[in-house]
Coordinates of N, CA, C and O in Angstrom, one line a residue:
X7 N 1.8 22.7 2.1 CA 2.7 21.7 2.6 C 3.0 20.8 1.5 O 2.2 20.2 0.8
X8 N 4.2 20.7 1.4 CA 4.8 19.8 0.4 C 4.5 18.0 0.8 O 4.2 17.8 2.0
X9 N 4.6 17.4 0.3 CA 4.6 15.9 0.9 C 4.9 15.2 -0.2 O 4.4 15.5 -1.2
X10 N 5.9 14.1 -0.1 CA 6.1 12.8 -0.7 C 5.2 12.2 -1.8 O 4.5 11.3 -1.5
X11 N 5.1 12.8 -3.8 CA 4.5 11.6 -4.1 C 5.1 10.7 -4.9 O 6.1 11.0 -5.6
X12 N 4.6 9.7 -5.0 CA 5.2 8.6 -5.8 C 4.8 8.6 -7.1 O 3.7 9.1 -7.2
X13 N 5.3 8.1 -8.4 CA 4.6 7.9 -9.6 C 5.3 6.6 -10.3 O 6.5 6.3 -10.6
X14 N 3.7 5.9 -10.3 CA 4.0 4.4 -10.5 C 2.9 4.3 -11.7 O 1.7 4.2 -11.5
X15 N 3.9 4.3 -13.2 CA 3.3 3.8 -14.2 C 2.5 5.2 -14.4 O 1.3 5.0 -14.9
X16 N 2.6 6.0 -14.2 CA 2.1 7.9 -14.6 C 0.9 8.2 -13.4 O 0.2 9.2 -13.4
X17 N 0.8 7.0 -12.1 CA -0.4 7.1 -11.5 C 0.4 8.0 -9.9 O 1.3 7.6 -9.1
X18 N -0.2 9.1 -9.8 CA 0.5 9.5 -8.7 C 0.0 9.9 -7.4 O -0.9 10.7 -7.2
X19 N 0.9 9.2 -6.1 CA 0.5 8.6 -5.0 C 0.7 9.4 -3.8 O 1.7 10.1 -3.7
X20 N 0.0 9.5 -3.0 CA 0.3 10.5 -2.0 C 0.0 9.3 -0.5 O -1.0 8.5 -0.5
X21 N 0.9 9.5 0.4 CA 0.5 8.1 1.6 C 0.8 9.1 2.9 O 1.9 9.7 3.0
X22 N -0.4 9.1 4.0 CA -0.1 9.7 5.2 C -0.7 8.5 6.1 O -1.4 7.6 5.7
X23 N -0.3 8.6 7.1 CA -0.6 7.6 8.5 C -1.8 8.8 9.7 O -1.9 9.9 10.0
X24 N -2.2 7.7 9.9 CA -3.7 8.3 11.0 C -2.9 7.0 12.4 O -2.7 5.8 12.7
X25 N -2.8 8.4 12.9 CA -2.0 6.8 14.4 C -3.4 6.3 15.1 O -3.4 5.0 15.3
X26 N -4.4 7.0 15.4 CA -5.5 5.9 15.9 C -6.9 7.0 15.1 O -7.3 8.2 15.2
X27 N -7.3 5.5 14.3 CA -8.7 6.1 13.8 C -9.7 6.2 14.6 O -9.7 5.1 15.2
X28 N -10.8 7.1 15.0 CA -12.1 7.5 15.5 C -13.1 7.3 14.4 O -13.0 7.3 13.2
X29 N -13.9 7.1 15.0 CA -15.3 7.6 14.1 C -15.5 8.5 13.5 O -16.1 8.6 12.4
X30 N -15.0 9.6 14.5 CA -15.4 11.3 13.2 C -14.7 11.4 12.4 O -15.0 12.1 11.5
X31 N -13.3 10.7 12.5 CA -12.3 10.9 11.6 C -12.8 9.8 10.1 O -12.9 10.4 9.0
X32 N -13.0 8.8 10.2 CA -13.9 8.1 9.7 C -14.7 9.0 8.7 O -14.5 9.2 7.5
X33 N -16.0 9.7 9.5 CA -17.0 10.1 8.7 C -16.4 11.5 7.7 O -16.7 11.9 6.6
X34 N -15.6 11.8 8.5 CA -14.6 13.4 7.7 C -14.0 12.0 6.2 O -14.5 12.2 5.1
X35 N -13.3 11.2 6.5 CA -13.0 10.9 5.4 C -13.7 9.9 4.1 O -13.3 9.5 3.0
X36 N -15.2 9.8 4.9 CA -16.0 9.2 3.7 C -16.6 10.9 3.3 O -16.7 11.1 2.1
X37 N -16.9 11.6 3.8 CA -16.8 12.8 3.0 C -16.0 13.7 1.9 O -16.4 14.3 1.0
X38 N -14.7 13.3 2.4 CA -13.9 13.9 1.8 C -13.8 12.9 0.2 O -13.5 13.5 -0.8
X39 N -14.2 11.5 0.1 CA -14.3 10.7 -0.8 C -15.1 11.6 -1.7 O -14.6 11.7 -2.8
X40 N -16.2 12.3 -1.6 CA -17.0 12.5 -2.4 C -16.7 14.1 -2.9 O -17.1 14.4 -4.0
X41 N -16.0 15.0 -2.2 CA -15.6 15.9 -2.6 C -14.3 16.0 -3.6 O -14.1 16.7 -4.7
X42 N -13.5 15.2 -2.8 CA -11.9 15.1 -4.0 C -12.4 14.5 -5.6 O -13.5 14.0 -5.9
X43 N -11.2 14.7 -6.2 CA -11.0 14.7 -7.9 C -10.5 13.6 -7.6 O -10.5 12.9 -8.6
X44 N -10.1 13.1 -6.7 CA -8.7 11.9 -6.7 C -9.4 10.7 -6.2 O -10.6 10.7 -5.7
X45 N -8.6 9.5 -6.3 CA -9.0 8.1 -5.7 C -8.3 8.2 -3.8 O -7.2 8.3 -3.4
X46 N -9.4 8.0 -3.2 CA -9.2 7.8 -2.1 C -9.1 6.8 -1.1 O -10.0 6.9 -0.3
X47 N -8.2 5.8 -0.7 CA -8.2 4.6 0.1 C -8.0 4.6 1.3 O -6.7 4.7 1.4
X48 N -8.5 4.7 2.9 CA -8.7 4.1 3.8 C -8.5 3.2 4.3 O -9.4 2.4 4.6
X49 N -6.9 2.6 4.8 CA -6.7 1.0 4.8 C -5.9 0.7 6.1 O -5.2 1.6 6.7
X50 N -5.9 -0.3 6.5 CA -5.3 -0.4 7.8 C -3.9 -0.5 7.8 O -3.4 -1.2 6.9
X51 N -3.0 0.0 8.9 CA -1.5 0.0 8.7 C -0.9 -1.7 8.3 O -0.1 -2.0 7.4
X52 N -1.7 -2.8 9.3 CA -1.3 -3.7 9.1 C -1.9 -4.5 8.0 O -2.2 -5.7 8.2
X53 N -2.1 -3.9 6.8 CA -2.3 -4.5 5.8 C -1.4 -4.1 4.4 O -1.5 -4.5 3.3
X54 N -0.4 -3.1 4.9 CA 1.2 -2.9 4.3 C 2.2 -2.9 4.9 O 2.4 -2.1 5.8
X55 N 3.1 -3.7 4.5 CA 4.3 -4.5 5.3 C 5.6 -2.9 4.8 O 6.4 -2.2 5.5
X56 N 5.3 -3.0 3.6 CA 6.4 -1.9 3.4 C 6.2 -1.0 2.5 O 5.2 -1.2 1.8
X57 N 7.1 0.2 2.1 CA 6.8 1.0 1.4 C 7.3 0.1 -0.7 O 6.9 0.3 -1.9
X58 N 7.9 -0.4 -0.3 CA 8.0 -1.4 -1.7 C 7.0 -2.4 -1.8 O 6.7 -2.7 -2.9
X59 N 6.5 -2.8 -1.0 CA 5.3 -3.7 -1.4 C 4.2 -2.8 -1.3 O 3.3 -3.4 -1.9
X60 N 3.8 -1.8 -0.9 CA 2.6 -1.3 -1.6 C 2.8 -0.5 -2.8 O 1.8 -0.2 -3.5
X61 N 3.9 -0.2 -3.1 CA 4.1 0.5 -4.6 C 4.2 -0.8 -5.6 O 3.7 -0.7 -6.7
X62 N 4.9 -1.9 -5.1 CA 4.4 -3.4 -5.7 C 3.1 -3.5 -6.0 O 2.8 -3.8 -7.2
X63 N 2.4 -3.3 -5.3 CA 0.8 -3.9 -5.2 C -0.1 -2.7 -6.2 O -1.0 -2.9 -6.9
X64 N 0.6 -1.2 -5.8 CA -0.3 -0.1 -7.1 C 0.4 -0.6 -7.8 O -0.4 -1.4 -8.3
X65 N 1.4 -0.7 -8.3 CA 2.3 -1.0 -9.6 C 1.3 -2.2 -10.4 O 0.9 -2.1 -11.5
X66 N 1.1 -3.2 -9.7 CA 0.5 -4.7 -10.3 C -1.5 -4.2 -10.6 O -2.2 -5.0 -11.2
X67 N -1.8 -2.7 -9.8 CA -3.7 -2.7 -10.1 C -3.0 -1.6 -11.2 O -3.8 -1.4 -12.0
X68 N -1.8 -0.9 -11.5 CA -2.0 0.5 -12.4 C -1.5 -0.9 -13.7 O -2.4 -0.8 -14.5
X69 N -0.9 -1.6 -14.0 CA -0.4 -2.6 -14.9 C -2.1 -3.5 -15.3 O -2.4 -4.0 -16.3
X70 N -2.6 -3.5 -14.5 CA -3.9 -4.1 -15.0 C -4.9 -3.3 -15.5 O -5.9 -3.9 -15.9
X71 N -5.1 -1.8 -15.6 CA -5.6 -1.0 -15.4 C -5.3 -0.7 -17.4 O -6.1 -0.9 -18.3
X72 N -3.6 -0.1 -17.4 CA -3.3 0.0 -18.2 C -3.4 -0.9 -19.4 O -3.7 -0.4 -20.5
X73 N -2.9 -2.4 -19.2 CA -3.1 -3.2 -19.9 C -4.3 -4.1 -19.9 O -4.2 -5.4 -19.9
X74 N -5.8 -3.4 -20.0 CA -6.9 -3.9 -19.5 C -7.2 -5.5 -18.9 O -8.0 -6.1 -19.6
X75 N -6.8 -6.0 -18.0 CA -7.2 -7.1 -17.0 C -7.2 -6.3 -16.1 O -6.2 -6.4 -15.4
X76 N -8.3 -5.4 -15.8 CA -8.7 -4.9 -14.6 C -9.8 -5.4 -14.0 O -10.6 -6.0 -14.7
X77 N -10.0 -5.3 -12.9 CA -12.0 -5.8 -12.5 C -12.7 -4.9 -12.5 O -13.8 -4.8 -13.1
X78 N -12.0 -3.9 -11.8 CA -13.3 -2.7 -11.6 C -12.3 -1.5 -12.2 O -11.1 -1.3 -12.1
X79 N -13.7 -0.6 -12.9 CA -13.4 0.6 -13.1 C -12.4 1.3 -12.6 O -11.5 1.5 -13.4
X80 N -12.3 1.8 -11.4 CA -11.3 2.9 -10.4 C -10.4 2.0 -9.8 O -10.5 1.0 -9.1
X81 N -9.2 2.8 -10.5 CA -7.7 2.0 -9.5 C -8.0 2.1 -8.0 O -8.2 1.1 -7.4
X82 N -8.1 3.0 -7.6 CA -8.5 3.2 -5.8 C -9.3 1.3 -5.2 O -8.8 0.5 -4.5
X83 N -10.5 1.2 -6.0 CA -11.2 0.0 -5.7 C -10.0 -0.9 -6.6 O -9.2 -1.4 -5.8
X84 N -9.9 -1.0 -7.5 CA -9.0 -2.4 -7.7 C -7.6 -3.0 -6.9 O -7.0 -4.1 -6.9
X85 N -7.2 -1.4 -6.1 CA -6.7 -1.8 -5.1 C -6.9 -2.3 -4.0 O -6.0 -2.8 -3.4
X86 N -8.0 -2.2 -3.6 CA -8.2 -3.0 -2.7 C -8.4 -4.3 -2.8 O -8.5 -4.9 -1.8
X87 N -8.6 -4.8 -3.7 CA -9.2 -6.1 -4.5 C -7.5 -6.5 -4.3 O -7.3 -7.5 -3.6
X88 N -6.3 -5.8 -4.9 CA -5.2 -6.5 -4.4 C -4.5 -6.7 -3.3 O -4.0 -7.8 -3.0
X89 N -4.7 -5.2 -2.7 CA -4.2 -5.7 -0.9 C -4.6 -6.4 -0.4 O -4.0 -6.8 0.7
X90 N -5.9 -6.9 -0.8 CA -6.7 -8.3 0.3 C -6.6 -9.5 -0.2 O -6.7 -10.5 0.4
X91 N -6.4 -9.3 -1.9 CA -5.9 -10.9 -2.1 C -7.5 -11.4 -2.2 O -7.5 -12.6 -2.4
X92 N -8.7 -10.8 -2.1 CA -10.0 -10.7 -2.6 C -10.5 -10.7 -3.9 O -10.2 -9.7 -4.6
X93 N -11.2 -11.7 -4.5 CA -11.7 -11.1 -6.3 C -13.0 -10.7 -5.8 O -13.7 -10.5 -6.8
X94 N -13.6 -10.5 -4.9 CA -14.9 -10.0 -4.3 C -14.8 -8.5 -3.4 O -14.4 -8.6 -2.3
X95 N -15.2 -7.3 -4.0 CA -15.3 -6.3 -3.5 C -15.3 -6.0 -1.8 O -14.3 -5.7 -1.2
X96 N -16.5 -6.4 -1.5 CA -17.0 -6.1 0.1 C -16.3 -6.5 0.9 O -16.0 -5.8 1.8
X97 N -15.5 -8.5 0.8 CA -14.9 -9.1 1.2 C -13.6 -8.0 1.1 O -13.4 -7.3 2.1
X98 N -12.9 -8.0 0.1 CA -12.1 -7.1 0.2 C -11.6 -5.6 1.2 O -10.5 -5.3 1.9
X99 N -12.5 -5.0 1.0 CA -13.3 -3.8 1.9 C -13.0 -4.0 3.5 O -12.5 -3.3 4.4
X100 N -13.5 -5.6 3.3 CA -13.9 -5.8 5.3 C -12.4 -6.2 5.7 O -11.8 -6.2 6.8
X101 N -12.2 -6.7 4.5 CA -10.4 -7.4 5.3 C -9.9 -6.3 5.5 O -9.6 -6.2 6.7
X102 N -9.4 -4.9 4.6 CA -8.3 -4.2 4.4 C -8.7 -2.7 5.2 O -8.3 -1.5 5.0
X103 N -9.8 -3.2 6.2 CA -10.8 -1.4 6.2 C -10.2 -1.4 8.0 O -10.4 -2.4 8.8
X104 N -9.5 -0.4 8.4 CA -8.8 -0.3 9.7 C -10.2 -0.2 10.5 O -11.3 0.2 10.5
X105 N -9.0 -0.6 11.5 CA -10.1 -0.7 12.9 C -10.2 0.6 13.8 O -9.3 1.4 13.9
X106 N -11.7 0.6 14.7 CA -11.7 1.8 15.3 C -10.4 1.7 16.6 O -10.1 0.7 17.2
X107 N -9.6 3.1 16.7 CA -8.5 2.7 17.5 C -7.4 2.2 17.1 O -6.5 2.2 18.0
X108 N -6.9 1.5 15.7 CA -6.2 1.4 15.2 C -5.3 2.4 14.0 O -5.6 3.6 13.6
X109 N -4.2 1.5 13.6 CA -3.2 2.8 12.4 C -4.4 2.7 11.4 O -5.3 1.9 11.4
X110 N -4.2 3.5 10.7 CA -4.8 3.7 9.0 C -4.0 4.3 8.4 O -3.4 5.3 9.0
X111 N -3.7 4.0 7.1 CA -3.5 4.8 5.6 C -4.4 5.5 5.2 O -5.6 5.3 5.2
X112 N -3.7 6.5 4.9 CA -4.9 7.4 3.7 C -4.2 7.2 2.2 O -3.0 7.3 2.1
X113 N -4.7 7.1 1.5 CA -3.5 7.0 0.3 C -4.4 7.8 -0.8 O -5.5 7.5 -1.0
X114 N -3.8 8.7 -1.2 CA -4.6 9.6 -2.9 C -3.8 9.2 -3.9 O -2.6 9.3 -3.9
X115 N -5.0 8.7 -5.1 CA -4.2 8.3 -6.2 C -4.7 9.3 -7.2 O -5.8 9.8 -7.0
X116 N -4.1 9.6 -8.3 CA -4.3 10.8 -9.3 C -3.5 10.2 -10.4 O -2.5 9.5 -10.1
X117 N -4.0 10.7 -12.2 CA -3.5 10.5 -13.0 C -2.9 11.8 -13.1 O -2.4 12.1 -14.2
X118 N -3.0 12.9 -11.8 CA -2.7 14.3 -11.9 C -1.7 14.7 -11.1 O -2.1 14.4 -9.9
X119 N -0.7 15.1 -10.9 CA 0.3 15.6 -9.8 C -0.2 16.6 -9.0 O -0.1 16.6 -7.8
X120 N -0.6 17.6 -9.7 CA -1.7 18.4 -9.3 C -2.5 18.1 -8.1 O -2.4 18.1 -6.9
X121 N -3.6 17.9 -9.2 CA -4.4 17.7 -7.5 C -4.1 16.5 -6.8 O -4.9 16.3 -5.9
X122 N -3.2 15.8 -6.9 CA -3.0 14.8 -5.4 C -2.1 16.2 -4.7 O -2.6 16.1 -3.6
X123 N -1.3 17.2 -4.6 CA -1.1 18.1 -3.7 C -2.4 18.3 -3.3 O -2.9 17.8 -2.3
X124 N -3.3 19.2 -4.2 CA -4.4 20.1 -4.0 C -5.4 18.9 -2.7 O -5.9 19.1 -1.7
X125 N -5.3 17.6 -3.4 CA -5.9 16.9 -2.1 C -5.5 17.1 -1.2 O -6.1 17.8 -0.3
X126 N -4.0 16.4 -1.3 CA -3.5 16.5 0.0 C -3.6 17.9 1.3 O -3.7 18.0 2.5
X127 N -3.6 18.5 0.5 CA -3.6 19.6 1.5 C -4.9 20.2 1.6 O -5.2 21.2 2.4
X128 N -5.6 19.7 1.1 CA -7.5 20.1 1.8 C -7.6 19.1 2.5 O -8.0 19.5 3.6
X129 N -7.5 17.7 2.6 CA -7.3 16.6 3.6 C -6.5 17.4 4.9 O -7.1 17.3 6.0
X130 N -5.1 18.2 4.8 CA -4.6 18.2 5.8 C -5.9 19.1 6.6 O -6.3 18.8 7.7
X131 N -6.4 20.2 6.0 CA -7.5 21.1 6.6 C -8.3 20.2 6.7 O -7.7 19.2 7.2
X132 N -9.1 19.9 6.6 CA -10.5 18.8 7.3 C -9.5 18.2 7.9 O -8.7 19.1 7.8
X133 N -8.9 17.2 8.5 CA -8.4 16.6 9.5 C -8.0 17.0 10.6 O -8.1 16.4 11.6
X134 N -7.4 18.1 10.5 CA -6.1 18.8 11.6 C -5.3 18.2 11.6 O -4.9 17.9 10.4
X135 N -4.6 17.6 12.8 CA -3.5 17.2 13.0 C -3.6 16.0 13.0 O -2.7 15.5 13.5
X136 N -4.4 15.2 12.6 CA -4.5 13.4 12.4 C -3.1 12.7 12.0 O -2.6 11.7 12.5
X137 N -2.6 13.8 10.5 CA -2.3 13.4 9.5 C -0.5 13.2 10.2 O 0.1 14.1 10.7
X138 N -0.1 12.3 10.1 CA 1.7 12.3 9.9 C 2.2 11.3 9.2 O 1.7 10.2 9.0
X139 N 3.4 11.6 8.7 CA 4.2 11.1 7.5 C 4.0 9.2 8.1 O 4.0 8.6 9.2
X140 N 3.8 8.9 6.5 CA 3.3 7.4 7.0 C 4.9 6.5 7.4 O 5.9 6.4 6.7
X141 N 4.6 5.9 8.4 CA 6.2 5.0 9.2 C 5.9 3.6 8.3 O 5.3 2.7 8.7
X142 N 6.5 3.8 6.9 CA 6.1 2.5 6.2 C 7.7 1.9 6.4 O 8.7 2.6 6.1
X143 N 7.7 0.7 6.8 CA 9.5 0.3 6.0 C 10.2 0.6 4.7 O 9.7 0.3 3.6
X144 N 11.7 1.2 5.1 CA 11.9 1.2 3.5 C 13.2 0.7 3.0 O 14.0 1.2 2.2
X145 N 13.0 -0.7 3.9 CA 14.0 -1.8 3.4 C 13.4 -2.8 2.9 O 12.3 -3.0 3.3
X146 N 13.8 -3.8 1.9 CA 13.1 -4.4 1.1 C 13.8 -6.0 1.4 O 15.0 -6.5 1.3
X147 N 12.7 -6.5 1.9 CA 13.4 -8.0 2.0 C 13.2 -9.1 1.3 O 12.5 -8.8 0.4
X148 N 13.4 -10.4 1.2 CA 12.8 -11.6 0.0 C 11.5 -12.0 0.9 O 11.3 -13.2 0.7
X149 N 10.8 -11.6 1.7 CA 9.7 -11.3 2.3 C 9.1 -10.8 1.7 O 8.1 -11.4 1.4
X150 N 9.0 -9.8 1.2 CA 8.2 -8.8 0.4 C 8.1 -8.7 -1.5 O 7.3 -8.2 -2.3
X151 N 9.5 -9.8 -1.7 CA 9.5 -10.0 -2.7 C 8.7 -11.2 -3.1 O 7.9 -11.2 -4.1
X152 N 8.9 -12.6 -2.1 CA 7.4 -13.3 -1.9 C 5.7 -12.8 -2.1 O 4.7 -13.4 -2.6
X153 N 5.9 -11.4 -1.4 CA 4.4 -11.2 -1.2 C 3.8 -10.6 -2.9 O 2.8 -11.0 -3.5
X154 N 4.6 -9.7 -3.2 CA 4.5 -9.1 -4.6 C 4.3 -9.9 -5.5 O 3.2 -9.9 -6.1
X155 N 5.3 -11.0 -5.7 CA 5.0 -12.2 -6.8 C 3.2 -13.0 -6.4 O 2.3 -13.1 -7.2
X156 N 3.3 -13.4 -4.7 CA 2.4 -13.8 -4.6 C 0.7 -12.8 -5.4 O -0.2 -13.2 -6.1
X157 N 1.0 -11.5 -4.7 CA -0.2 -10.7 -5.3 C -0.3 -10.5 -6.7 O -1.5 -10.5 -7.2
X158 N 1.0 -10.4 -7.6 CA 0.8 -10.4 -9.4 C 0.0 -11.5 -9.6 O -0.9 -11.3 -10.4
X159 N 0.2 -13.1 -8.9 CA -0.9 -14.1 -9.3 C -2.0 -13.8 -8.6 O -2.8 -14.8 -8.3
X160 N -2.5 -12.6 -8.2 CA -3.8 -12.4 -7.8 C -4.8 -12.7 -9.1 O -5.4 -13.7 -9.1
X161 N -4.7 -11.7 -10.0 CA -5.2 -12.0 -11.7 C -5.3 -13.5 -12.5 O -6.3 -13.7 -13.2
X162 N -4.5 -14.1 -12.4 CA -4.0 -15.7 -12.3 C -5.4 -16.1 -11.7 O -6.4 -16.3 -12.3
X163 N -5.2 -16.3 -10.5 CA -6.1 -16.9 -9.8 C -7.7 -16.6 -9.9 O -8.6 -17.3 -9.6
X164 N -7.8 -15.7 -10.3 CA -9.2 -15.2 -9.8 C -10.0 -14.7 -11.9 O -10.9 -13.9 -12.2
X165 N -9.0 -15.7 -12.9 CA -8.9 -15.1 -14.0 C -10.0 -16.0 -14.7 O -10.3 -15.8 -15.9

């Protein structure tokens, strides 16, 4: 199965939607963390407004990454550190980590085009049919251009 990826700053992105997370679905995907090559995020629908503000938000952890003002080692975790607007891990974690019963993101990041397919599609097998094309917005408003600027001073703030 082919799918959608993005490449922001050579980092390449793969994004699917879980319409209501379970628990086994859950435990399938902290599993799947430890078997993939790729960075794996778990994050709640309502903690991305749109599909330009979360490629904002990888764009502003792969630019810190690149140009070392990163926090932590793995883009996967320093993203999260920016979607929550958190300089503290856990905190981070607990804001942006979807609820049982609620939407979730899956998002795989790779410096590889490669295996974010080869992910993606061993994710689609361990899941079944969880997985569908993520319903992110893909109109861009001075809403989201607010939010971007606001998160680039994430670094700023927490510097």
């Amino acid at each position: 199965m082919s799918d959608k990826i993005y490449n922001v700053l050579d980092n390449f992105i793969a994004i699917r939607e879980i319409p209501s997370i379970d628990k086994l679905t859950i435990e399938k995907i902290k599993n799947l963390k430890d078997t993939l090559d790729v960075g794996l995020l778990l994050v709640s629908c309502e903690d991305v407004i749109s599909e330009q503000v979360l490629l904002g938000l990888i764009y502003n952890a792969a630019s810190a990454h690149k140009y070392g003002y990163n926090k932590l080692r793995k883009l996967d975790s320093e993203l999260i550190l920016v979607l929550a607007g958190k300089n503290v891990f856990h905190e981070a974690a607990n804001k942006v980590t979807p609820k049982l019963g609620g939407c979730a993101l899956i998002i795989l990041l790779s410096d590889n085009k490669d295996k974010i397919q080869e992910a993606m599609d061993f994710v689609y097998k361990t899941l079944d049919s969880n997985l569908e094309e993520a319903k992110l917005a893909s109109v861009f408003s001075s809403n989201d251009l607010t939010l971007i600027e606001n998160f680039a001073l994430f670094y700023v703030w927490y510097k």
